[in-house]
PDB file of C-alpha atoms in Angstrom:
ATOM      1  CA  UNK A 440       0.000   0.000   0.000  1.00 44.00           C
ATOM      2  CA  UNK A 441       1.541   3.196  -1.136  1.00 44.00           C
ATOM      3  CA  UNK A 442       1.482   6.158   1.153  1.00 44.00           C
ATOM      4  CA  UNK A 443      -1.152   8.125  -1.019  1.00 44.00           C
ATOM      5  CA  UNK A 444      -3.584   5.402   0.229  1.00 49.00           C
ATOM      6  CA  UNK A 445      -3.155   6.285   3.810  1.00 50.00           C
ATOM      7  CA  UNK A 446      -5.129   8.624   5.419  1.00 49.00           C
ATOM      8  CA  UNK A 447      -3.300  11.535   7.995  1.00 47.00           C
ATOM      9  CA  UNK A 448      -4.913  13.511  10.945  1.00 48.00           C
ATOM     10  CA  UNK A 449      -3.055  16.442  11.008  1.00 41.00           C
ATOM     11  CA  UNK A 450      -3.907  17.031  14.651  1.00 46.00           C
ATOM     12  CA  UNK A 451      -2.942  13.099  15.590  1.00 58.00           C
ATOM     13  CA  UNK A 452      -0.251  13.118  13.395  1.00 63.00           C
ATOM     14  CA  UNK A 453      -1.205   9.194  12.923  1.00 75.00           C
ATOM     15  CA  UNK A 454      -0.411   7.618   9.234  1.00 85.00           C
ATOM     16  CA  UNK A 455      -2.677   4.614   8.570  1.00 88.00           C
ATOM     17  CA  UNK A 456      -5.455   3.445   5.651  1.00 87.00           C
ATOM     18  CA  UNK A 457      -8.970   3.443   6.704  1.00 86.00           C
ATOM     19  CA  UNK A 458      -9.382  -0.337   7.005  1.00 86.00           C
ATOM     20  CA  UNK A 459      -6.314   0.336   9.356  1.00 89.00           C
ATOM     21  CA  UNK A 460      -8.504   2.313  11.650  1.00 89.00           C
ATOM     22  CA  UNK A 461     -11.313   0.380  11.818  1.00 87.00           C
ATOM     23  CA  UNK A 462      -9.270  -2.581  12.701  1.00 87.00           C
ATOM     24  CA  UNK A 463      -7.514  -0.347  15.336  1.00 90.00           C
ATOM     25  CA  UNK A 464     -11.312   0.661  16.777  1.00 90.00           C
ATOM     26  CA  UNK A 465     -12.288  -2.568  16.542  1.00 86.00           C
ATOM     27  CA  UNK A 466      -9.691  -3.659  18.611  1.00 90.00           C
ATOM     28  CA  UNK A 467      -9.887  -0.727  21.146  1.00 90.00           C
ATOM     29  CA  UNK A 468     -13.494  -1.588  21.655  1.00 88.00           C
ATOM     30  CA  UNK A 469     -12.729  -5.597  22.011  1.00 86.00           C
ATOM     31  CA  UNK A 470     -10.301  -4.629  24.930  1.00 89.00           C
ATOM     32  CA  UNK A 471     -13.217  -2.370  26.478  1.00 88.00           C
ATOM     33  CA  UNK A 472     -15.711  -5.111  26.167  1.00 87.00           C
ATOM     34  CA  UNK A 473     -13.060  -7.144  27.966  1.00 87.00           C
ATOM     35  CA  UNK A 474     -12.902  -5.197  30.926  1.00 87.00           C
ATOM     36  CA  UNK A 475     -16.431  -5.061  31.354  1.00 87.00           C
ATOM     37  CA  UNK A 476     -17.264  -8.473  30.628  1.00 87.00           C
ATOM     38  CA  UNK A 477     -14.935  -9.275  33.912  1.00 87.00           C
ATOM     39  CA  UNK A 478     -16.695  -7.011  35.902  1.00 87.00           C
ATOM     40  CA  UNK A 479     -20.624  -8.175  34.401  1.00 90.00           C
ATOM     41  CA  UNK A 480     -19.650 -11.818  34.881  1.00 89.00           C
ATOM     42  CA  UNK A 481     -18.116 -11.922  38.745  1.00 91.00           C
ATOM     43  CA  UNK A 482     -21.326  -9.443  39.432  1.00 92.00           C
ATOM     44  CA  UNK A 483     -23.929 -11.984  37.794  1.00 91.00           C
ATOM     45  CA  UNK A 484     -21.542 -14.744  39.473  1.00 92.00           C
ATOM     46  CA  UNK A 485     -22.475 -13.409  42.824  1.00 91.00           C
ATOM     47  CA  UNK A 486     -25.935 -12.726  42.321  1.00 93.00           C
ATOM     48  CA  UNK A 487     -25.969 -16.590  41.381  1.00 94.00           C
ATOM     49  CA  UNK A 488     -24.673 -17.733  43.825  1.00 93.00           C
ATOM     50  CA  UNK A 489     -26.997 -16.098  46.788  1.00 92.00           C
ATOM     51  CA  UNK A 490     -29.760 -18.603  47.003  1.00 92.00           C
ATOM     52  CA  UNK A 491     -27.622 -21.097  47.826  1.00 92.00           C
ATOM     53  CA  UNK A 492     -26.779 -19.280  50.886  1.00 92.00           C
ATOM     54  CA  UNK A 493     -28.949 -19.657  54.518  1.00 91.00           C
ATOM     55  CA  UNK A 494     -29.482 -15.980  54.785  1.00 91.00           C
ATOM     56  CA  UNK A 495     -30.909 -15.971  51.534  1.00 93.00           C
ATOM     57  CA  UNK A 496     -34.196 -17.415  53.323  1.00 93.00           C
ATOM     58  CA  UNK A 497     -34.043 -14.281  55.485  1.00 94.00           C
ATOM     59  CA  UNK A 498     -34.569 -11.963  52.663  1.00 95.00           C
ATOM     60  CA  UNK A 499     -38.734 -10.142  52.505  1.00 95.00           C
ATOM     61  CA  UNK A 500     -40.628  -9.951  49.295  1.00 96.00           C
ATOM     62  CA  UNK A 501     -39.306  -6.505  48.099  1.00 95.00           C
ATOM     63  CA  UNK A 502     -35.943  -8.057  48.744  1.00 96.00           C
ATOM     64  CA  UNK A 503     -36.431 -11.360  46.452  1.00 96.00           C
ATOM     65  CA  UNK A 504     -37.652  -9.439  44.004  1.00 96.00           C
ATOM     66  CA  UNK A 505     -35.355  -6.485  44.114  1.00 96.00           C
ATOM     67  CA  UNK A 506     -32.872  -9.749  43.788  1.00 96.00           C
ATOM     68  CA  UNK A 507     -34.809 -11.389  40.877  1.00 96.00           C
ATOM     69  CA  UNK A 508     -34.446  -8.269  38.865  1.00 96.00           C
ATOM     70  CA  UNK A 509     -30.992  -7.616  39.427  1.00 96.00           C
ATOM     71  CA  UNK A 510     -29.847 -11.141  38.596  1.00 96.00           C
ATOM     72  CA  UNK A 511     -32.104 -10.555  35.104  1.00 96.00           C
ATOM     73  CA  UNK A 512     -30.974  -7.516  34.642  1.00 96.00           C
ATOM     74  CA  UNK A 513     -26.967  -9.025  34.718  1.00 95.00           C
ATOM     75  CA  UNK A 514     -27.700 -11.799  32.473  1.00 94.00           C
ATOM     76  CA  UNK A 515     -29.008  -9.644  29.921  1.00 95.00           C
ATOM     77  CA  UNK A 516     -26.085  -7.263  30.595  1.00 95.00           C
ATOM     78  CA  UNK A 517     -23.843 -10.221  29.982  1.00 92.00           C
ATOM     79  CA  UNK A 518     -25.369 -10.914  26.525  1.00 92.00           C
ATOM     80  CA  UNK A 519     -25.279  -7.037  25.639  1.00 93.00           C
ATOM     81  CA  UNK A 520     -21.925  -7.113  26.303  1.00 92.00           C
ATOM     82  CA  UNK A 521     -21.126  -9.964  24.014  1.00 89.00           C
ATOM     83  CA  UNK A 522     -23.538  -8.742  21.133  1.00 91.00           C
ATOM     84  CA  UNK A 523     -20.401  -7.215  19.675  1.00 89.00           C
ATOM     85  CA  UNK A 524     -18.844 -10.946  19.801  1.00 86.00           C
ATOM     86  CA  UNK A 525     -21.811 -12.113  18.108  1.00 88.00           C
ATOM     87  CA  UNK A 526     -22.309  -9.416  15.309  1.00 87.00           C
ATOM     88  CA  UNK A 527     -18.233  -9.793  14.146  1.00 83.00           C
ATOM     89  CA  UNK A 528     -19.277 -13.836  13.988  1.00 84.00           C
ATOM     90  CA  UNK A 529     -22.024 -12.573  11.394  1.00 86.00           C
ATOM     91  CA  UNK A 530     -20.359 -10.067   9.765  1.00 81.00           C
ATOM     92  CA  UNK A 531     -16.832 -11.917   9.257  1.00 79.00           C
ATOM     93  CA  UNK A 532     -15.296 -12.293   6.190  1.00 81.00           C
ATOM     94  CA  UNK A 533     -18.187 -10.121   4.260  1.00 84.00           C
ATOM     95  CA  UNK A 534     -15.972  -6.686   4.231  1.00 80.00           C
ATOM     96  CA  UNK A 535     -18.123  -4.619   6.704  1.00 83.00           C
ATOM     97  CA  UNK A 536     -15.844  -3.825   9.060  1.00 84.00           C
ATOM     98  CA  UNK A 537     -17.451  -0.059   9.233  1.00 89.00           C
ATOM     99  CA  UNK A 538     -20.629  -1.575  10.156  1.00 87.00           C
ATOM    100  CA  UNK A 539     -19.703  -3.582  13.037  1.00 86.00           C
ATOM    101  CA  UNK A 540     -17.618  -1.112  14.160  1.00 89.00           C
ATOM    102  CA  UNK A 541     -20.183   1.497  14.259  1.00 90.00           C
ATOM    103  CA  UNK A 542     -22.749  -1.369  16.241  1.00 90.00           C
ATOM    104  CA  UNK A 543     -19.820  -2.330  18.374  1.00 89.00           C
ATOM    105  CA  UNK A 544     -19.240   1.038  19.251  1.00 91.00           C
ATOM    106  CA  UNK A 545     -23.052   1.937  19.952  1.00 92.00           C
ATOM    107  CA  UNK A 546     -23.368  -1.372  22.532  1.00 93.00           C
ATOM    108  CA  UNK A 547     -20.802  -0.053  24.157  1.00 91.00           C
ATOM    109  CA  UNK A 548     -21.757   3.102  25.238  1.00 92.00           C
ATOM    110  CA  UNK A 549     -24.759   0.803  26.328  1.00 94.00           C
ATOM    111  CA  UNK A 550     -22.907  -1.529  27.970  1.00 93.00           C
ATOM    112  CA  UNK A 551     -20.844   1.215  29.749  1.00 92.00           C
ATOM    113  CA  UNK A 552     -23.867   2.925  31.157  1.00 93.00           C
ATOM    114  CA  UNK A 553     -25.366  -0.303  32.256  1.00 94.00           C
ATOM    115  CA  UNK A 554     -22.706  -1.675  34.003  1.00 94.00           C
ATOM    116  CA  UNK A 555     -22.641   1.161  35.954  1.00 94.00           C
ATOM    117  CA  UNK A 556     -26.297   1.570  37.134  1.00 95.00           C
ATOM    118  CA  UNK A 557     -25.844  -2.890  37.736  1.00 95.00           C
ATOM    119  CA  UNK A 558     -22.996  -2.237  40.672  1.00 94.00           C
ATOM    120  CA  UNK A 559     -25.310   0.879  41.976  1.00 96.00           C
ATOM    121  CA  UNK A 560     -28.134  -1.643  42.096  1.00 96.00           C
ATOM    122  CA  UNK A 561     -25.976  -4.255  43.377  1.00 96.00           C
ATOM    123  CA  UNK A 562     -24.936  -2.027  46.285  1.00 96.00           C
ATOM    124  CA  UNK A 563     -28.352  -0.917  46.973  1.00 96.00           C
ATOM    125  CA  UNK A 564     -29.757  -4.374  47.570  1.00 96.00           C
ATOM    126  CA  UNK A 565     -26.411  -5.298  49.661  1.00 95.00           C
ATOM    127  CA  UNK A 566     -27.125  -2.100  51.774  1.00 97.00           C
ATOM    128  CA  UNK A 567     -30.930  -2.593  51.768  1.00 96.00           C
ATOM    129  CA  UNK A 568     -29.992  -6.633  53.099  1.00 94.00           C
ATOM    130  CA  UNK A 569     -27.772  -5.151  55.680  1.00 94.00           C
ATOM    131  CA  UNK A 570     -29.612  -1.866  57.143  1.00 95.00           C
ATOM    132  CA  UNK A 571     -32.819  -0.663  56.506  1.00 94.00           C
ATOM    133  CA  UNK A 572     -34.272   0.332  53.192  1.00 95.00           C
ATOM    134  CA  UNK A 573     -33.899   4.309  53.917  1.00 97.00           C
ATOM    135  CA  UNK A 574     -30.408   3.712  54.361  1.00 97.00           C
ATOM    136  CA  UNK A 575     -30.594   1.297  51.312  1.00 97.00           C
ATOM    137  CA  UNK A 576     -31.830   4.348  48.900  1.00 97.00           C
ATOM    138  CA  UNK A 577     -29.624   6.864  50.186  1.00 98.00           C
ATOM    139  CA  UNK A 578     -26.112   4.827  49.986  1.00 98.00           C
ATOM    140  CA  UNK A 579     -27.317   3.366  46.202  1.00 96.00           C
ATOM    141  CA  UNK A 580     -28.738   6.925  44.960  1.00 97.00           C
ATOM    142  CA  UNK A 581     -25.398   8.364  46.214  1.00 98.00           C
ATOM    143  CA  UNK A 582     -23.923   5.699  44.006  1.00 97.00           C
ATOM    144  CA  UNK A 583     -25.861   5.960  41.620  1.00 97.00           C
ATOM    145  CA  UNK A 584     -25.780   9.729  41.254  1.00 97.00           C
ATOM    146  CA  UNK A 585     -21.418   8.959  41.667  1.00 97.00           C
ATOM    147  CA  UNK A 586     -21.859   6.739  38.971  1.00 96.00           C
ATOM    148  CA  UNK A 587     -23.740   8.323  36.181  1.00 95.00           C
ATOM    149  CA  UNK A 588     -21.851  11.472  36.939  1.00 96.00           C
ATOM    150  CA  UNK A 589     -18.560   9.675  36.193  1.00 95.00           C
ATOM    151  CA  UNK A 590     -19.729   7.516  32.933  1.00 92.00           C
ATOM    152  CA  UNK A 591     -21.992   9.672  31.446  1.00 91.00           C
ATOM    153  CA  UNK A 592     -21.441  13.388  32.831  1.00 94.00           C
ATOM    154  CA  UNK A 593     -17.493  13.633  32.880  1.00 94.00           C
ATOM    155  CA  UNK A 594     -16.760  12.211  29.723  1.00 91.00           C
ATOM    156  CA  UNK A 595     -18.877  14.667  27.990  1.00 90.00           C
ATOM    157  CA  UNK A 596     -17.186  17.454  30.017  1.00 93.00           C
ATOM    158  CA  UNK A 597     -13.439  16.414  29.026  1.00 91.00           C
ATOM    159  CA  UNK A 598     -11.953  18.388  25.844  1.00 82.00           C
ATOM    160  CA  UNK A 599      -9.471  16.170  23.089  1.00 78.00           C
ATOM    161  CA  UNK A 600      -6.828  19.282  24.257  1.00 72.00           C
ATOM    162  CA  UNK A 601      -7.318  18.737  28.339  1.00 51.00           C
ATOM    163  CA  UNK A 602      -7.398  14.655  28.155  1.00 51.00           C
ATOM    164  CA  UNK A 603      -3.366  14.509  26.432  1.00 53.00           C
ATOM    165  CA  UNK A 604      -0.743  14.107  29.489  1.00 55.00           C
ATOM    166  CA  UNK A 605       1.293  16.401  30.661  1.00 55.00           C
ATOM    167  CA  UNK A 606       4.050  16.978  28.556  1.00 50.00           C
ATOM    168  CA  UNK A 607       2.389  15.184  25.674  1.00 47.00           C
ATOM    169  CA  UNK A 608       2.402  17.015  22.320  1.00 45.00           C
ATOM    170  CA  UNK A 609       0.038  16.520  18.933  1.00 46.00           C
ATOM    171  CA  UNK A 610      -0.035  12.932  17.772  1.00 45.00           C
ATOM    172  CA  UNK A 611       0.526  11.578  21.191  1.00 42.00           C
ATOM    173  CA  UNK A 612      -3.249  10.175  21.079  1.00 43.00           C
ATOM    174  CA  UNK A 613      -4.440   7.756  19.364  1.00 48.00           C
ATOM    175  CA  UNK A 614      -8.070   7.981  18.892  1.00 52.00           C
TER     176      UNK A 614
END
């Protein structure tokens, strides 16, 4: 490939084609769906596992089903997460890298979001189990309120400019 095929950001300063790109993205968004497939899977592992213990027996109606909807909720979360997976099986070989890319991409800001509001949930049925259910709403909406603010609020709020390190001059990202 010659270099008149490859495309240049002038403020990344990065030289590649666009099939390049998308296999780069493709990539970066495998290794995100990694980290929160770890995370989904020892959640929904958990939540699996509490019937099986004696306290379990303990727990009141709101409770069970407060439990019941979390451990749906993380199953489905688990196969969001590895939609992705799924759609590159389908769409291998055909050339349409672009398109899974672009669905990859949009499951992930899903995924992201969900994962998130999954641990607030898990936390408020932990407190709820533990203390009483004021307690239970104000320690998971605190959570809750941490955790949308830090996957959904602060990313928005970040410029390309302020997220570079110290030090680090054009072409030192690689988005």
């Amino acid at each position: 490939m010659g270099t008149d095929d490859r495309v240049e950001s002038a403020s990344r300063g990065r030289r590649e084609s666009y099939e390049e790109k998308l296999d780069r993205n493709w990539n970066d968004l495998l290794q995100e769906l990694r980290v929160m497939q770890t995370g989904a899977q020892i959640i929904t592992a958990f939540l699996m596992t509490l019937p099986f213990q004696s306290r379990f027996e303990d727990l009141d109606a709101f409770q069970r089903t407060y439990y019941v909807v979390l451990l749906a909720f993380s199953a489905l979360l688990t196969g969001l997460i590895t939609t992705p997976v799924a759609i590159h099986r389908r769409m291998f070989g055909k050339h349409v890298k672009e398109t899974t890319v672009a669905h990859g991409h949009r499951i992930v800001r899903i995924a992201v979001v969900c994962v998130g509001l999954m641990v607030s949930a898990c936390v408020g049925f932990i407190v709820d189990v533990m203390s009483t259910p004021l307690v239970a709403v104000l320690v998971g909406g605190g959570v809750t309120v941490v955790i949308v603010f830090l996957l959904v609020v602060f990313p928005y709020l970040l410029r390309p400019e302020s997220t570079a390190p110290t030090g680090a001059g054009p072409g030192s990202r690689d988005d």
